[in-house]
Amino acid sequence: PSPLPVPAAPLAGETLPSFLGRLIDANLTTTDDLLKILPPWFRVKTRWHDDRWQHDQLAPWADHAAARLAAISGSTTTAIKNALPAFGHLHAGQPVRAVTACRRCTAARGVRQPVPVHLTASHQICLKHGIWLPGPGTPQLSVSGCPDILDAERRARRLLRRYTIGQLIYARTSAHAGQDEYEHAWKHRAAALIESNPRLVTESSPQTLFQAAAYPDVIAAAAESLLGSR
């Protein structure tokens, strides 16, 4: 098929409906018209509403589907397969969580609307822009003014070199359960976050604010638990 007039490139972890929706909006077309020029693979995937579902009967057609989507979007087959979890390459076999892509990352790509993505379950922050990534529909918090929160995220990712994602998440969840025992440094971080973020953001999701402020203590406790279990 010929490329659409307005090309688009997928973001890492972007859901298939999101990417197809951006193509539709950019080219002023409809879902039905777009699906007509794509293989039946896409109609099955969109009907099941499960990006990461990989049915045995669909798998042999995934490469062909990726090539066709690349052709009409002006992208490459490799970029499509590596970015979109629907093709089974990104985070294969790993737990993920649904979030909205970092707003600064999407703005840098010229994308103005929120983009739903699948993120590695243990990743909490966009380290490039210092953005705390909560669940969909929750305002994103800038933590760039709190270096210890960013350091905690780096430490968590280093732990993944020695432990599985499941082990890290379990240790982190257990650390949350004993959070009252921590020192009160998180209160100073909370104050810094309140000062450096719009009032609407901090007041609309206090739970997110407190999670971000306590994150260094949680990761420190999780690391201690993991190291003690060896």
Coordinates of C-alpha atoms in Angstrom, one line a residue:
P1 CA 0.0 0.0 0.0
S2 CA 1.0 3.6 -0.5
P3 CA 2.1 5.6 2.5
L4 CA -0.6 7.9 4.1
P5 CA -0.1 11.6 3.4
V6 CA 0.9 12.4 7.0
P7 CA 3.4 9.9 8.5
A8 CA 3.7 9.0 12.2
A9 CA 6.2 7.0 14.2
P10 CA 5.2 4.9 17.2
L11 CA 6.4 5.6 20.8
A12 CA 8.1 2.9 22.8
G13 CA 5.4 0.8 24.5
E14 CA 2.5 2.5 22.7
T15 CA -0.7 0.6 22.5
L16 CA -1.9 -0.4 19.0
P17 CA -5.2 1.5 19.3
S18 CA -3.3 4.7 20.3
F19 CA -1.0 4.5 17.3
L20 CA -3.7 3.7 14.8
G21 CA -5.8 6.5 16.3
R22 CA -3.0 9.0 15.8
L23 CA -2.7 7.9 12.2
I24 CA -6.4 8.3 11.7
D25 CA -6.5 11.8 13.3
A26 CA -3.4 13.0 11.4
N27 CA -4.8 11.9 8.1
L28 CA -8.5 12.8 8.6
T29 CA -9.7 9.3 7.9
T30 CA -11.8 6.7 9.8
T31 CA -11.1 3.5 11.6
D32 CA -13.0 1.5 9.0
D33 CA -11.1 3.1 6.1
L34 CA -7.7 2.5 7.8
L35 CA -8.6 -1.2 8.6
K36 CA -9.5 -1.7 4.9
I37 CA -6.0 -1.2 3.8
L38 CA -4.5 -3.2 6.7
P39 CA -4.4 -7.0 6.9
P40 CA -7.2 -8.9 8.9
W41 CA -4.6 -9.3 11.7
F42 CA -5.5 -5.8 12.9
R43 CA -9.2 -6.3 13.0
V44 CA -8.7 -9.3 15.2
K45 CA -6.3 -7.5 17.5
T46 CA -8.6 -4.5 17.8
R47 CA -11.6 -6.6 18.5
W48 CA -10.0 -8.5 21.4
H49 CA -8.9 -5.3 23.2
D50 CA -5.7 -6.9 24.4
D51 CA -2.4 -5.6 23.1
R52 CA -0.2 -8.3 24.6
W53 CA -2.4 -11.2 23.6
Q54 CA -0.4 -13.4 21.2
H55 CA -2.7 -16.1 19.7
D56 CA -0.9 -19.0 18.1
Q57 CA -2.9 -18.6 14.9
L58 CA -2.1 -14.9 14.6
A59 CA 1.6 -15.2 15.3
P60 CA 2.6 -16.3 11.8
W61 CA 1.0 -13.2 10.3
A62 CA 2.6 -10.7 12.7
D63 CA 5.6 -9.9 10.6
H64 CA 3.5 -9.3 7.5
A65 CA 1.1 -7.1 9.5
A66 CA 4.1 -5.1 10.9
A67 CA 5.5 -4.6 7.4
R68 CA 2.1 -3.3 6.1
L69 CA 1.7 -0.9 9.0
A70 CA 5.2 0.4 8.5
A71 CA 4.5 1.0 4.8
I72 CA 1.4 3.1 5.3
S73 CA 2.8 5.0 8.4
G74 CA 6.1 5.9 6.8
S75 CA 8.0 4.0 9.5
T76 CA 10.1 0.9 9.3
T77 CA 9.2 -2.7 10.1
T78 CA 11.9 -2.9 12.8
A79 CA 10.7 0.3 14.5
I80 CA 7.1 -0.9 14.4
K81 CA 7.9 -4.3 15.9
N82 CA 10.3 -2.9 18.5
A83 CA 7.9 -0.1 19.7
L84 CA 4.5 -1.7 19.7
P85 CA 3.9 -4.5 22.3
A86 CA 1.1 -5.8 20.1
F87 CA 3.7 -7.5 18.0
G88 CA 5.1 -9.4 21.0
H89 CA 8.7 -8.1 21.0
L90 CA 8.7 -5.4 23.6
H91 CA 8.7 -6.6 27.2
A92 CA 8.1 -10.2 26.0
G93 CA 7.3 -12.4 29.0
Q94 CA 7.8 -9.5 31.5
P95 CA 5.2 -7.9 33.7
V96 CA 4.2 -4.4 32.6
R97 CA 1.9 -1.7 33.9
A98 CA -0.3 0.7 31.9
V99 CA 0.7 4.3 32.2
T100 CA 0.5 7.5 30.1
A101 CA 3.8 8.2 28.3
C102 CA 6.0 11.0 29.8
R103 CA 4.4 14.2 28.6
R104 CA 7.8 15.8 27.8
C105 CA 8.8 12.8 25.7
T106 CA 5.7 13.0 23.7
A107 CA 5.9 16.8 23.3
A108 CA 9.5 16.4 22.0
R109 CA 8.1 14.1 19.3
G110 CA 5.4 16.6 18.4
V111 CA 2.6 14.6 19.9
R112 CA 0.2 16.7 22.0
Q113 CA -2.4 14.2 23.2
P114 CA -1.8 11.7 26.0
V115 CA -0.3 8.4 24.8
P116 CA -1.1 5.2 26.6
V117 CA 1.9 2.9 26.8
H118 CA 3.0 -0.4 28.4
L119 CA 5.9 0.3 30.8
T120 CA 8.2 -2.2 32.5
A121 CA 6.3 -2.9 35.8
S122 CA 9.3 -1.8 38.0
H123 CA 9.9 1.5 36.2
Q124 CA 8.3 4.5 38.0
I125 CA 10.1 7.5 36.5
C126 CA 11.2 8.9 33.2
L127 CA 14.8 9.6 34.1
K128 CA 15.4 11.7 31.0
H129 CA 12.9 14.4 32.1
G130 CA 12.4 13.6 35.8
I131 CA 8.7 12.8 35.4
W132 CA 6.9 10.5 37.9
L133 CA 4.7 8.2 35.9
P134 CA 1.4 7.2 37.7
G135 CA -1.5 5.3 36.2
P136 CA -3.7 6.6 33.4
G137 CA -5.8 9.6 34.2
T138 CA -3.5 10.8 37.0
P139 CA -1.5 14.0 36.5
Q140 CA 2.2 13.5 36.0
L141 CA 4.5 14.9 38.7
S142 CA 7.9 16.5 38.1
V143 CA 10.5 15.1 40.5
S144 CA 13.5 16.7 38.8
G145 CA 14.0 19.0 41.8
C146 CA 14.5 16.0 44.2
P147 CA 17.7 14.2 43.2
D148 CA 17.3 11.5 45.8
I149 CA 14.1 10.4 44.1
L150 CA 15.9 10.1 40.8
D151 CA 18.8 8.3 42.5
A152 CA 16.3 5.8 44.0
E153 CA 15.0 5.0 40.5
R154 CA 18.5 4.4 39.2
R155 CA 19.2 2.2 42.2
A156 CA 16.0 0.2 41.5
R157 CA 17.1 -0.4 37.9
R158 CA 20.5 -1.5 39.0
L159 CA 18.8 -4.1 41.3
L160 CA 17.3 -5.6 38.2
R161 CA 20.7 -6.8 37.2
R162 CA 20.7 -9.2 40.1
Y163 CA 17.0 -9.8 40.8
T164 CA 13.9 -10.4 38.8
I165 CA 11.2 -7.8 38.3
G166 CA 8.9 -10.0 40.5
Q167 CA 11.4 -10.0 43.3
L168 CA 11.9 -6.3 43.2
I169 CA 8.1 -5.5 43.1
Y170 CA 7.5 -7.9 46.0
A171 CA 10.3 -6.3 48.1
R172 CA 9.0 -2.8 47.2
T173 CA 5.4 -3.7 48.2
S174 CA 6.6 -5.2 51.5
A175 CA 8.5 -2.0 52.1
H176 CA 5.4 0.0 51.6
A177 CA 3.7 -2.1 54.3
G178 CA 6.2 -0.9 56.9
Q179 CA 6.5 2.7 55.7
D180 CA 5.5 4.1 59.1
E181 CA 8.9 3.0 60.4
Y182 CA 10.9 5.2 58.1
E183 CA 12.4 8.4 59.0
H184 CA 10.5 11.5 58.0
A185 CA 12.8 12.7 55.2
W186 CA 9.8 12.1 52.8
K187 CA 8.1 15.1 54.4
H188 CA 10.9 17.4 53.2
R189 CA 10.6 15.8 49.7
A190 CA 6.8 16.3 49.7
A191 CA 7.3 20.0 50.5
A192 CA 9.8 20.3 47.7
L193 CA 7.4 18.6 45.2
I194 CA 4.6 20.9 46.3
E195 CA 6.7 23.9 45.6
S196 CA 8.0 22.7 42.2
N197 CA 4.7 21.5 40.7
P198 CA 1.4 23.3 39.8
R199 CA -1.1 23.4 42.6
L200 CA -3.7 21.7 40.5
V201 CA -1.3 18.7 40.0
T202 CA -0.4 18.2 43.7
E203 CA -3.9 18.8 45.0
S204 CA -5.6 16.5 42.5
S205 CA -3.5 13.4 43.5
P206 CA -2.1 13.6 47.0
Q207 CA -1.5 9.8 47.0
T208 CA 0.9 10.2 44.0
L209 CA 2.7 13.0 45.8
F210 CA 3.2 10.9 48.9
Q211 CA 4.3 7.8 46.9
A212 CA 7.0 9.9 45.1
A213 CA 8.2 11.5 48.3
A214 CA 8.5 8.1 50.0
Y215 CA 10.1 6.4 47.1
P216 CA 13.8 6.7 48.2
D217 CA 12.9 5.1 51.6
V218 CA 10.9 2.4 49.9
I219 CA 13.7 1.4 47.5
A220 CA 16.3 1.5 50.3
A221 CA 14.1 -0.8 52.4
A222 CA 13.5 -3.1 49.4
A223 CA 17.2 -3.3 48.6
E224 CA 18.0 -4.1 52.2
S225 CA 15.4 -6.9 52.1
L226 CA 16.7 -8.3 48.8
L227 CA 20.3 -8.3 50.0
G228 CA 19.4 -9.9 53.3
S229 CA 17.7 -12.7 51.5
R230 CA 20.8 -13.8 49.6

